[in-house]
Backbone as a ProteinNet text record, in pm:
[ID]
protein_1_A
[PRIMARY]
MIVLFDMFGVIARDQSPEVMATMSTDPAFWDAYWAHRPAYDRGDVTAQEYWARVGHPPLVEKDVESWSRVDYRMVALLHELHGAGQRIALLSNIPEDHARNFERTYAWLDLFEVRAFSCRIGHAKPEPGAFQWCRDALGDHDILFVDDRLENVQAAEREGMRGHHFTGIDGLRACLQAGRHRRSRSAPHPSV
[TERTIARY]
76	0.5	86.4	66.9	98.5	17.3	36.8	-36.2	2	-111.6	-91.3	-151	-84.4	-122.9	-158	-234.7	-264.9	-160	-136.9	-59.2	-146.8	-205.5	-291.9	-410.6	-420.2	-503.1	-493.7	-364.9	-327.7	-187.9	-91.1	55.4	93.2	40.7	54.8	-56.1	-87.3	-197.2	-268.7	-412.3	-488.2	-448.7	-491.4	-435.9	-449.3	-345.5	-340.4	-436.4	-542.8	-610.6	-551	-433.8	-376.2	-342.8	-244.9	-180.8	-291.3	-419.4	-509	-543	-559.8	-616.1	-552.3	-421.3	-342.2	-322.6	-387.5	-408.9	-523.5	-646.9	-786.9	-891.4	-972.1	-1078.4	-1202.3	-1185.5	-1302.7	-1345.7	-1457.7	-1535.2	-1504.2	-1531.2	-1512.8	-1378.7	-1249.9	-1124.4	-1122.8	-1196.3	-1160.8	-1252.2	-1381.1	-1459.3	-1358.1	-1300	-1222.8	-1099.9	-1019.4	-902.1	-951.8	-1055.8	-1099.7	-1151.1	-1211.8	-1280.6	-1158.1	-1052.4	-970	-842.5	-847	-754.6	-712.8	-837.7	-797.8	-684.3	-708.6	-646.8	-508.6	-458	-341.6	-257.4	-362.7	-307.3	-277.3	-315.6	-281.5	-180	-134.6	-34.4	-57	-173.9	-239.1	-213.5	-222.5	-184.3	-53.9	24	151.2	95.4	152.6	110.7	77.1	151	83.3	-41.5	-84.9	-208.5	-301.6	-247.6	-383.6	-406.1	-319.8	-347	-412	-393.4	-476.5	-630	-626.9	-769.5	-840.4	-770.7	-808.3	-844.6	-780.5	-788.4	-737.6	-633.7	-514.1	-385.4	-302.9	-163.2	-118.9	-3.6	36.3	58.4	17.6	42.6	116.1	223.4	276.4	349.1	408.3	481.9	384.2	309.9	198.6	110.7	60.4	20.5	78.3	226.4	296.6	292.8	323	358.1	213.1	90.3	-26.9	-53	18.9	-10.7	128.3	204.1	333.3	364.5	256.1	244.9	250.6	319.5	327.5	285.6	234.2	205.9	302.4	377.4	539.1	490.9	381.5	329.6	295.1	258.8	233.1	341.8	463.1	602.5	672	630.7	687.2	630.9	496.1	457.5	485.8	531.9	580.7	728.1	806.6	925.4	936.7	831.8	797	751.7	660.4	628.8	719.4	789.6	895.5	1038.3	1027.4	1154.6	1123.4	977.7	921.3	911.1	966.8	932.7	805.1	729.4	584.9	604.7	568.4	572.6	461	528	456.3	466.5	380.3	373.5	258.7	286.5	201.6	157.3	21.2	-75.4	-121.9	-62.5	-111.2	-161.7	-261.5	-299.1	-216.9	-118.9	-38.7	38.9	14.4	91.8	245	316.3	453.2	529.9	479.7	558.1	563.4	435.6	425.8	514.5	527.1	589.1	732	807	931	947.7	875.3	877.1	914.4	818.2	815.4	942.7	979.1	1113.9	1210.2	1237.2	1351	1332.9	1239	1224.3	1237.6	1167.7	1119.1	1184.7	1312.3	1386.7	1283	1198.2	1086.2	1015	1012.9	951.5	1011.8	1157.3	1227.9	1180.2	1100.2	1058.1	955	909.6	798.2	849.7	820.8	868.7	802.1	710.4	639.5	588.2	605.8	552.2	470.9	353.1	265.2	214.8	273.8	233.7	132.3	2.6	-48.5	-35.8	42.7	111.5	214.7	250.2	344.2	296.8	190.9	99.2	-7.1	-45.6	-165	-280.6	-290.4	-422.4	-434.3	-561.2	-589.5	-709.5	-708.2	-801.8	-926	-1043.1	-1069.6	-1088.3	-1039.5	-1020.1	-977.4	-1024	-979.3	-832.9	-797.4	-633	-562	-583.1	-495.6	-441.6	-561.5	-540.3	-480.6	-524.8	-458.3	-324.7	-267.2	-150.1	-59.2	-118.7	-14.1	-23.8	-142.6	-157.5	-46.5	-64.8	51.6	199.3	206.2	379.3	405.3	317.5	346.4	352.9	295.3	287.8	242.9	131.9	56.7	-94.9	-178.4	-322.2	-389.9	-259	-331	-281.1	-348.3	-320.6	-432	-375.9	-491.7	-464.8	-526.3	-551.4	-591.9	-536.4	-564.8	-571.8	-677.1	-726.7	-835.3	-804.2	-925.3	-1029.5	-1042.2	-1145.5	-1227.8	-1361.8	-1446.2	-1453.1	-1481.8	-1490.7	-1366.8	-1238.7	-1119.7	-1107.4	-1162.3	-1147.4	-1259.7	-1374.4	-1456.1	-1427.8	-1359.2	-1308.3	-1191.7	-1124.1	-1006.3	-1083.7	-1166.7	-1215.4	-1306	-1346.8	-1411	-1315.8	-1170.1	-1069.5	-1010.2	-1082.1	-1026.9	-937.6	-891.5	-823.6	-898.1	-841.1	-908.6	-901.3	-994.9	-962.2	-971.9	-927.7	-943.4	-960.2	-1094.4	-1108.3	-1035.4	-920.3	-885.6	-927.7	-940.5	-977.2	-900.7	-778.4	-677	-583.8	-466.2	-354.1	-388	-466.7	-505.1	-631.6	-691.7	-786.8	-728.5	-609.5	-532.9	-442.7	-380	-319.3	-385.9	-531.4	-611	-641.6	-656	-690	-565.2	-464.7	-337.4	-306.9	-334.2	-310	-418.2	-546.1	-635.5	-600.1	-515.8	-487.2	-378	-264.7	-169.6	-230.5	-345.3	-403.6	-448.5	-513.2	-627.2	-514.7	-394.3	-272.6	-238.5	-193.9	-146.1	-243.8	-360.1	-455.3	-469.7	-440.3	-490	-359.1	-237	-106.8	-116.2	-86.5	-59.1	36.7	-23.3	44.9	130.5	287.1	365.8	305.6	354.2	321.8	380.1	317.8	388.9	420.6
-130.7	-3.5	124.7	228.7	320	456.6	542.5	629.8	770.7	820.1	951.8	1072.9	1144.1	1257.6	1375.5	1455.3	1596	1666.4	1788	1880.9	2002	2076.9	2176.8	2136.6	2156.6	2094.1	1946.6	1905.2	1762.7	1781.1	1834.3	1827.7	1969.4	2046.5	2198	2242.2	2347.3	2401	2484	2523.5	2616.7	2725.9	2806.2	2945.2	3021.2	3087.6	3202.3	3280.7	3303.6	3421	3547.1	3540.2	3652.7	3709	3641.5	3667.8	3714.9	3654.3	3660.4	3815.4	3851.7	3991.2	4099	4072.2	4176.6	4174.8	4062	4070.3	4172.6	4128.2	4194.7	4151.7	4236.3	4171.4	4207	4267	4274.9	4139.1	4108	3972.3	3951.5	4047.2	4056.8	4017.6	4041.3	4007.9	3873.9	3783.3	3654.4	3553.1	3643	3559.5	3561.4	3668.1	3643.6	3564.3	3548.3	3458.5	3338.7	3285.4	3135.4	3107.4	3205.4	3191.2	3155.7	3234.9	3200.7	3125	3065.1	2974.8	2833.3	2776.4	2648.4	2645.7	2755.6	2794.4	2812.4	2887.1	2907.9	2784.1	2707.3	2579.4	2498.8	2483.3	2381.1	2437.6	2560.4	2620	2669.2	2715.4	2735.3	2883.4	2944	3091.8	3127.1	3247.9	3295.9	3346.7	3362.5	3442.9	3578	3648.5	3793	3806.2	3678.6	3648.6	3638.4	3549.8	3510.9	3631.9	3728.8	3833.7	3972.2	3936.3	4029.4	3992.3	3861	3799.3	3851.5	3853.9	3858	4011.6	4080.2	4238.4	4309	4223.6	4321.1	4286.3	4421.8	4397.4	4284.6	4200	4082.4	4087.4	4001.5	3972.4	3819.8	3800.3	3689.6	3615.2	3703.6	3692.1	3667.9	3742.8	3748.8	3612	3567.8	3470.3	3348.3	3338	3216.8	3210.6	3319.7	3306.6	3278.5	3314	3268.9	3122.6	3034.6	2888.9	2809.9	2909	2832	2763.9	2757.6	2690.2	2557.9	2480.8	2339.3	2247.9	2135	2080	1989.3	2006.1	1918.5	1782.7	1745.2	1608	1519.3	1592.4	1531.5	1485.1	1599.2	1577.5	1436	1450.6	1343.6	1217	1210.4	1088.7	1059.5	1132.3	1124.1	1036.5	1103.1	1047.4	900.7	881.4	754.2	635.1	680.7	591.6	550.6	665.5	645.7	548	580.8	511.9	354.7	319.7	174.8	135.7	216.7	128	146	233.5	256.5	348.3	330.5	380.5	528	654.8	778.7	855.1	922.7	1006.7	1138.3	1231.9	1364.4	1394.2	1482.5	1542.9	1659.6	1775.7	1867.8	1989	2067.8	2164.5	2284.7	2326.8	2422.7	2488.6	2633.6	2708.9	2690	2743.8	2724.1	2796.7	2937.1	3003.5	2936.7	2864.4	2812.6	2690.6	2592.1	2470.7	2516.8	2566.6	2632.9	2681.7	2751.8	2785.2	2678.8	2579.8	2448	2365.7	2359.2	2291.2	2346.3	2471.6	2552.7	2538	2556.5	2535.3	2414.6	2302.9	2174	2067.9	2017.3	1893.4	1758.5	1761.5	1648.1	1612.4	1710.9	1701.1	1566.3	1559.9	1444.9	1294.2	1279.9	1152.5	1100.8	1193.2	1139.6	1075.5	961.8	895.9	981.9	1023.5	1122.1	1236.3	1376.9	1492.2	1526.2	1511.4	1555.8	1695.1	1793.8	1908.7	1975.5	2005.2	2040	2133.3	2227.6	2327.4	2269.9	2132.4	2062.1	1952.7	1902.5	1790.3	1802	1942.5	1992.1	1940	1922.9	1846.9	1896	1936.3	1975.8	1894.7	1851.2	1796.7	1870	1840.7	1668.7	1613.1	1674.5	1636.5	1480.4	1398.5	1249.8	1255.1	1363.7	1355	1347.6	1396.7	1428.7	1297.4	1210	1082.7	986.3	999.7	899.4	900.1	1048.3	1095	1033.1	1014.1	978.8	839.7	756.7	613.1	590.9	645.6	593.4	647.5	734	761	673	628.4	518.8	366.7	364.6	218.3	111.3	186.1	105.7	124.1	30.4	72.4	57.6	12.9	-16.7	122	215.2	351.5	410.2	454	527.3	685.1	719.1	911.3	963.7	1026.3	1111.8	1255.2	1331.8	1454	1500.7	1645	1689.6	1743.6	1718.3	1773	1655.8	1639.8	1499.7	1501.9	1584.4	1607.2	1539.2	1594.2	1511.4	1360.3	1336.6	1182.3	1121.2	1169.1	1100.6	1074.6	1190.3	1168.5	1068	1054.2	975.9	809.4	798.2	668.8	639.3	739.3	698.2	658	700.3	666.7	519.9	457.2	326.4	327.2	441.2	451.3	437.2	383.8	393.3	555.4	571.8	708.9	724.3	809.5	867.5	1010.7	1048.9	1184.9	1244.3	1329.4	1357.4	1463.7	1399.8	1511.8	1524.8	1489.6	1473.7	1365.4	1386.4	1289.2	1131.9	1142.2	1056.6	924.1	978.5	889.8	834.4	941.1	889.3	761.6	758.6	669	550.6	542.9	434.9	379.5	450.1	430.3	334.9	407.3	318.8	197.5	185.7	66.8	-33.8	-4.8	-115.4	-158.9	-67.4	-125.8	-203.9	-163.2	-288	-421.9	-416.3	-542.2	-603.7	-522.8	-593.2	-644.4	-595.9	-658.1	-769	-771.7	-889.7	-1015.4	-1006.8	-1095.8	-1146.9	-1080.7	-1136	-1178.5	-1153.6	-1226	-1373.8	-1407	-1571.7	-1658.2	-1746.8	-1794.1	-1901.6	-1885.7	-2021.9	-2139.7	-2212.7	-2380.1	-2440.8	-2508	-2576.7	-2707.3
3.4	11.1	-11	-66.9	-78.8	-36	69.1	135.4	58.4	-10.2	-68.5	26.7	33.4	149.6	29.1	114.3	64.9	150.4	100.7	189.1	277.5	211	304.8	380.5	526.2	596.3	643.8	598.8	657.8	723.3	640.8	690.8	690.2	630	620.5	667.4	759	799.5	712.7	743.4	636.8	647.2	561	540.8	663	688	815.4	818.4	923.4	920.7	933.6	1030.6	1056.9	936.7	832.7	705	614.3	607.9	518.9	543.6	706.7	717	656.8	668.2	611.6	447	390.1	231.9	172.2	273.9	224.2	352.7	362.4	430.6	369.2	235.4	166.4	71.3	98.8	28.5	-108.9	-171	-302	-353.1	-286.6	-315	-301.8	-171.8	-161.6	-239.1	-288.6	-397	-522.8	-569.9	-696.7	-678.6	-546.4	-517.9	-523.8	-478.4	-494.7	-617	-706.5	-809.6	-937.3	-933.8	-1022.9	-955.1	-852.9	-812.2	-890.4	-907.6	-992.9	-1119.5	-1186.8	-1288.3	-1254.6	-1148.8	-1079.9	-1051	-929.7	-910.1	-1025.1	-1102.6	-1231.5	-1314.1	-1291.9	-1360.1	-1496.7	-1511.2	-1657.5	-1653.7	-1564.7	-1572.3	-1477.7	-1499.1	-1404.9	-1293.2	-1187.6	-1067	-1117	-1193.5	-1271.1	-1323.8	-1426.2	-1439.2	-1371.9	-1271.9	-1146.1	-1083.3	-1050.5	-969.1	-1064.1	-1153.2	-1262.2	-1269.4	-1290.6	-1273.5	-1134.8	-1032.3	-925.3	-901.3	-988.1	-960.9	-855.8	-838.4	-719.6	-770.9	-737.6	-739.4	-675.2	-729	-679.4	-572.2	-477	-334.6	-319.5	-405.2	-420.6	-294.3	-209.8	-88.8	48.2	31	136.8	124.1	6	-20.9	12.1	-15.3	11.4	147.4	232.4	368.7	427.9	367.9	437.7	450.5	344.8	341.8	397.6	484.2	506	635.2	737	827.5	821.9	915	885.4	1025.8	1033.2	1137	1191	1274.7	1308	1351.3	1404.6	1457	1329.2	1230	1091.4	1015.5	1025.7	964.9	1059.6	1174.3	1262.8	1186.8	1188.3	1123.9	1013.9	909.4	800.8	785.6	885.9	931.8	972.2	1060	1130.5	1023.4	908.6	821.8	713.3	686.7	583.2	647.2	784.9	845.7	879	892.5	876.2	736.3	634.5	497.3	427.1	493.4	427.8	300	193.8	77.5	113.5	63	88.6	-16.3	-70.6	-162.1	-151.4	-215	-201.3	-303.4	-305.9	-403.4	-346.7	-418.9	-348.3	-455	-435.5	-516.8	-477.5	-563.5	-523.9	-633.1	-627.5	-756	-727.2	-848.1	-864.6	-756.1	-747	-614.2	-491.1	-461.8	-338.3	-320.8	-429.9	-431.3	-428.5	-496.5	-483.8	-313.3	-300.3	-135.7	-42.5	-58.1	20.8	5.6	-132.8	-172.2	-122.4	-107.4	-50.4	130.9	178.6	288.3	399.5	337.7	416.5	352.6	418.6	351.5	359.1	469.9	469.1	359.5	267.1	118.3	36.7	82.5	22.5	73.7	166.1	212.2	110	12.4	-64.2	-192.2	-239.4	-326.7	-509.7	-460.7	-566.3	-498.5	-564.9	-515.2	-663.8	-626.1	-748.2	-722.6	-793	-752.4	-864	-813.8	-932.2	-1029.7	-990.3	-1102.6	-1216.6	-1158.5	-1268.5	-1309.1	-1257	-1343.4	-1411.8	-1404.8	-1525.5	-1480.9	-1340.6	-1293	-1159.4	-1093	-966.6	-901	-798.1	-725.7	-732	-741.4	-751	-885.6	-979.2	-1120.8	-1138.3	-1201	-1190.9	-1255.5	-1337.4	-1387.9	-1267.3	-1157.7	-1071.1	-1011.2	-988.4	-921.4	-1026.2	-1174.1	-1236.2	-1262.5	-1245.9	-1262	-1177.3	-1045.4	-929.2	-952.3	-987.4	-998.5	-1090.9	-1200.3	-1304.3	-1297.6	-1208.7	-1153.9	-1057.1	-995.3	-850.3	-904.9	-998.1	-1080.9	-975.9	-897.6	-802.9	-790.3	-781.7	-752.6	-634.2	-514.9	-386.5	-329.7	-328	-290.2	-179.3	-59.2	8.4	27.2	-13.3	-36.6	102.6	124.7	284.9	245.6	259.4	255.6	361.4	374	482.4	410.6	277.1	211	154.5	175.2	144.2	7.5	-66.9	-187.9	-277.8	-243.7	-267.5	-240.6	-145.5	-106.7	-188.9	-178.1	-267.9	-422.6	-503	-625.8	-638.3	-527.9	-537.8	-535.5	-470	-412.7	-579.6	-664.9	-780.9	-881	-859.8	-932.1	-900.9	-785.4	-757.4	-628.5	-566	-433.6	-319	-223	-103	-29.5	38.4	105.1	252.2	290.5	444.5	454.1	517.1	544.1	657.7	637.1	751.1	810.4	969.1	1083.3	1184.1	1198.3	1287.2	1310.1	1371.7	1346.8	1399.6	1510.8	1573	1484.3	1426.5	1313	1197.6	1150.9	1051.2	1115.9	1238.4	1279.2	1299.8	1351.9	1347.9	1212.1	1111.3	991.2	912	969.6	896.2	1007.7	1128.9	1197.6	1122.7	1108.8	1032.1	935.6	852.9	698.6	725.8	819.9	851.8	871.8	969.8	1035.3	905.6	822.2	699.1	601.8	592	491.6	566.1	691.3	732.7	734.9	756.2	768.8	632	530.3	401.8	319.6	405.7	329.6	344.8	287.2	250.4	375.3	462.4	563.1	498.8	596.9	541.1	585.2	461.1	498.2	602.8	684.7	777.3	750.7
[MASK]
++++++++++++++++++++++++++++++++++++++++++++++++++++++++++++++++++++++++++++++++++++++++++++++++++++++++++++++++++++++++++++++++++++++++++++++++++++++++++++++++++++++++++++++++++++++++++++++++

Protein backbone atom coordinates (compact mmCIF):
# COMPACT_ATOMS: atom_id res chain seq x y z
CA MET A 1 0.00 0.00 0.00
CA ILE A 2 1.08 3.56 -0.73
CA VAL A 3 -0.20 6.43 1.40
CA LEU A 4 -0.85 9.44 -0.81
CA PHE A 5 -1.08 12.61 1.27
CA ASP A 6 -2.69 15.95 0.58
CA MET A 7 -0.59 18.84 1.88
CA PHE A 8 -2.75 21.76 3.03
CA GLY A 9 -5.10 20.91 5.88
CA VAL A 10 -3.20 17.66 6.51
CA ILE A 11 0.57 18.24 6.74
CA ALA A 12 0.56 22.00 6.30
CA ARG A 13 -2.03 23.99 8.13
CA ASP A 14 -4.89 25.86 6.52
CA GLN A 15 -4.33 29.43 5.41
CA SER A 16 -3.34 31.78 8.23
CA PRO A 17 -6.24 34.09 9.17
CA GLU A 18 -3.74 36.64 10.49
CA VAL A 19 -1.87 36.86 7.18
CA MET A 20 -5.14 36.76 5.23
CA ALA A 21 -6.29 39.87 7.13
CA THR A 22 -3.17 41.73 5.94
CA MET A 23 -3.99 40.77 2.34
CA SER A 24 -7.59 41.99 2.32
CA THR A 25 -10.75 42.10 4.39
CA ASP A 26 -12.97 42.72 1.35
CA PRO A 27 -15.23 39.71 0.62
CA ALA A 28 -15.11 40.56 -3.12
CA PHE A 29 -11.32 40.10 -3.05
CA TRP A 30 -11.66 36.63 -1.52
CA ASP A 31 -14.44 35.65 -3.95
CA ALA A 32 -12.12 36.50 -6.86
CA TYR A 33 -9.12 34.89 -5.10
CA TRP A 34 -10.92 31.53 -4.91
CA ALA A 35 -12.78 31.78 -8.24
CA HIS A 36 -9.50 32.02 -10.17
CA ARG A 37 -7.43 29.72 -7.95
CA PRO A 38 -7.91 26.41 -9.84
CA ALA A 39 -6.22 27.79 -12.99
CA TYR A 40 -3.33 29.12 -10.87
CA ASP A 41 -3.01 25.81 -8.98
CA ARG A 42 -2.94 23.86 -12.28
CA GLY A 43 -0.25 26.11 -13.70
CA ASP A 44 -2.55 27.35 -16.47
CA VAL A 45 -1.73 30.96 -15.54
CA THR A 46 1.31 32.71 -14.07
CA ALA A 47 1.23 34.56 -10.77
CA GLN A 48 0.99 37.87 -12.67
CA GLU A 49 -1.97 36.59 -14.70
CA TYR A 50 -3.67 35.17 -11.61
CA TRP A 51 -3.43 38.42 -9.65
CA ALA A 52 -4.63 40.39 -12.68
CA ARG A 53 -7.71 38.12 -12.75
CA VAL A 54 -8.22 38.70 -9.03
CA GLY A 55 -8.07 42.41 -9.81
CA HIS A 56 -5.38 43.21 -7.30
CA PRO A 57 -1.67 44.02 -7.48
CA PRO A 58 0.32 40.80 -6.92
CA LEU A 59 0.53 39.62 -3.33
CA VAL A 60 2.73 36.60 -4.05
CA GLU A 61 4.93 36.84 -0.94
CA LYS A 62 1.96 37.39 1.39
CA ASP A 63 0.05 34.58 -0.31
CA VAL A 64 2.99 32.18 0.11
CA GLU A 65 3.39 33.26 3.74
CA SER A 66 -0.31 32.67 4.41
CA TRP A 67 0.05 28.99 3.41
CA SER A 68 3.44 28.25 5.03
CA ARG A 69 2.54 26.94 8.49
CA VAL A 70 3.29 23.25 9.09
CA ASP A 71 1.94 20.68 11.58
CA TYR A 72 5.13 19.16 12.97
CA ARG A 73 3.25 16.23 14.52
CA MET A 74 2.32 15.24 10.97
CA VAL A 75 5.91 15.75 9.81
CA ALA A 76 7.02 13.41 12.62
CA LEU A 77 4.47 10.85 11.38
CA LEU A 78 5.89 11.11 7.85
CA HIS A 79 9.37 10.38 9.22
CA GLU A 80 7.97 7.47 11.23
CA LEU A 81 6.21 5.96 8.22
CA HIS A 82 9.20 6.45 5.92
CA GLY A 83 11.54 4.95 8.53
CA ALA A 84 9.29 1.88 8.78
CA GLY A 85 9.49 1.34 5.02
CA GLN A 86 6.01 2.65 4.25
CA ARG A 87 5.74 4.09 0.74
CA ILE A 88 4.44 7.66 0.90
CA ALA A 89 3.65 10.22 -1.79
CA LEU A 90 2.17 13.69 -2.02
CA LEU A 91 -0.63 15.20 -4.12
CA SER A 92 -1.16 18.89 -3.54
CA ASN A 93 -3.06 21.70 -5.22
CA ILE A 94 -0.30 24.29 -5.17
CA PRO A 95 0.90 27.11 -7.45
CA GLU A 96 4.53 27.13 -8.60
CA ASP A 97 5.60 29.97 -6.29
CA HIS A 98 4.33 28.05 -3.29
CA ALA A 99 5.86 24.76 -4.47
CA ARG A 100 9.29 26.37 -4.84
CA ASN A 101 9.01 27.93 -1.37
CA PHE A 102 8.16 24.56 0.21
CA GLU A 103 11.02 22.83 -1.64
CA ARG A 104 13.51 25.49 -0.46
CA THR A 105 12.24 25.43 3.10
CA TYR A 106 11.28 21.87 4.03
CA ALA A 107 13.70 18.95 3.62
CA TRP A 108 10.97 16.50 4.67
CA LEU A 109 9.51 16.76 1.16
CA ASP A 110 12.33 14.38 0.15
CA LEU A 111 10.57 11.61 2.11
CA PHE A 112 7.94 11.35 -0.64
CA GLU A 113 8.77 9.06 -3.54
CA VAL A 114 6.46 11.16 -5.74
CA ARG A 115 5.54 14.81 -5.28
CA ALA A 116 2.56 15.55 -7.50
CA PHE A 117 2.21 19.32 -7.42
CA SER A 118 -0.84 20.41 -9.41
CA CYS A 119 1.09 23.24 -11.05
CA ARG A 120 3.49 20.67 -12.52
CA ILE A 121 1.15 17.83 -13.44
CA GLY A 122 -1.54 19.99 -15.07
CA HIS A 123 -4.38 18.61 -12.92
CA ALA A 124 -5.87 19.85 -9.65
CA LYS A 125 -7.99 17.87 -7.22
CA PRO A 126 -10.77 16.83 -7.46
CA GLU A 127 -10.16 16.40 -11.21
CA PRO A 128 -9.82 12.69 -12.09
CA GLY A 129 -6.58 13.40 -13.95
CA ALA A 130 -4.80 14.29 -10.70
CA PHE A 131 -5.44 10.85 -9.24
CA GLN A 132 -4.76 9.05 -12.51
CA TRP A 133 -1.42 10.87 -12.82
CA CYS A 134 -0.43 9.72 -9.32
CA ARG A 135 -1.48 6.12 -9.93
CA ASP A 136 0.57 6.04 -13.13
CA ALA A 137 3.60 7.69 -11.51
CA LEU A 138 3.49 5.32 -8.53
CA GLY A 139 2.89 2.23 -10.66
CA ASP A 140 0.53 0.80 -8.08
CA HIS A 141 -3.22 0.53 -7.60
CA ASP A 142 -3.14 -0.05 -3.82
CA ILE A 143 -3.26 3.59 -2.75
CA LEU A 144 -4.78 5.18 0.33
CA PHE A 145 -5.48 8.86 -0.30
CA VAL A 146 -5.59 11.16 2.76
CA ASP A 147 -7.24 14.59 2.44
CA ASP A 148 -9.12 16.98 4.71
CA ARG A 149 -11.65 17.77 1.98
CA LEU A 150 -14.32 15.11 1.59
CA GLU A 151 -14.95 15.99 -2.08
CA ASN A 152 -11.31 15.13 -2.85
CA VAL A 153 -11.48 11.85 -0.93
CA GLN A 154 -14.65 10.89 -2.82
CA ALA A 155 -13.01 11.81 -6.14
CA ALA A 156 -10.04 9.55 -5.31
CA GLU A 157 -12.40 6.71 -4.43
CA ARG A 158 -14.16 7.11 -7.80
CA GLU A 159 -10.73 6.55 -9.38
CA GLY A 160 -10.27 3.27 -7.50
CA MET A 161 -8.24 4.49 -4.53
CA ARG A 162 -9.14 3.99 -0.91
CA GLY A 163 -9.79 7.22 0.93
CA HIS A 164 -9.40 8.63 4.41
CA HIS A 165 -11.14 11.89 5.30
CA PHE A 166 -8.54 13.54 7.53
CA THR A 167 -9.89 15.22 10.64
CA GLY A 168 -6.81 14.75 12.82
CA ILE A 169 -3.68 12.70 13.35
CA ASP A 170 -5.30 10.22 15.77
CA GLY A 171 -7.93 9.17 13.24
CA LEU A 172 -5.26 8.79 10.58
CA ARG A 173 -3.12 6.62 12.87
CA ALA A 174 -6.14 4.39 13.53
CA CYS A 175 -6.82 4.12 9.79
CA LEU A 176 -3.20 3.20 9.05
CA GLN A 177 -3.17 0.64 11.86
CA ALA A 178 -6.39 -0.93 10.55
CA GLY A 179 -4.86 -1.05 7.07
CA ARG A 180 -1.77 -2.87 8.40
CA HIS A 181 -3.97 -5.44 10.18
CA ARG A 182 -6.06 -5.94 7.05
CA ARG A 183 -2.95 -6.57 4.94
CA SER A 184 -1.39 -8.95 7.45
CA ARG A 185 -4.61 -11.01 7.65
CA SER A 186 -4.81 -11.24 3.86
CA ALA A 187 -1.13 -12.23 3.45
CA PRO A 188 -0.61 -15.91 2.68
CA HIS A 189 0.45 -17.98 5.67
CA PRO A 190 3.64 -19.99 5.30
CA SER A 191 3.04 -23.70 4.91
CA VAL A 192 3.85 -25.82 7.94
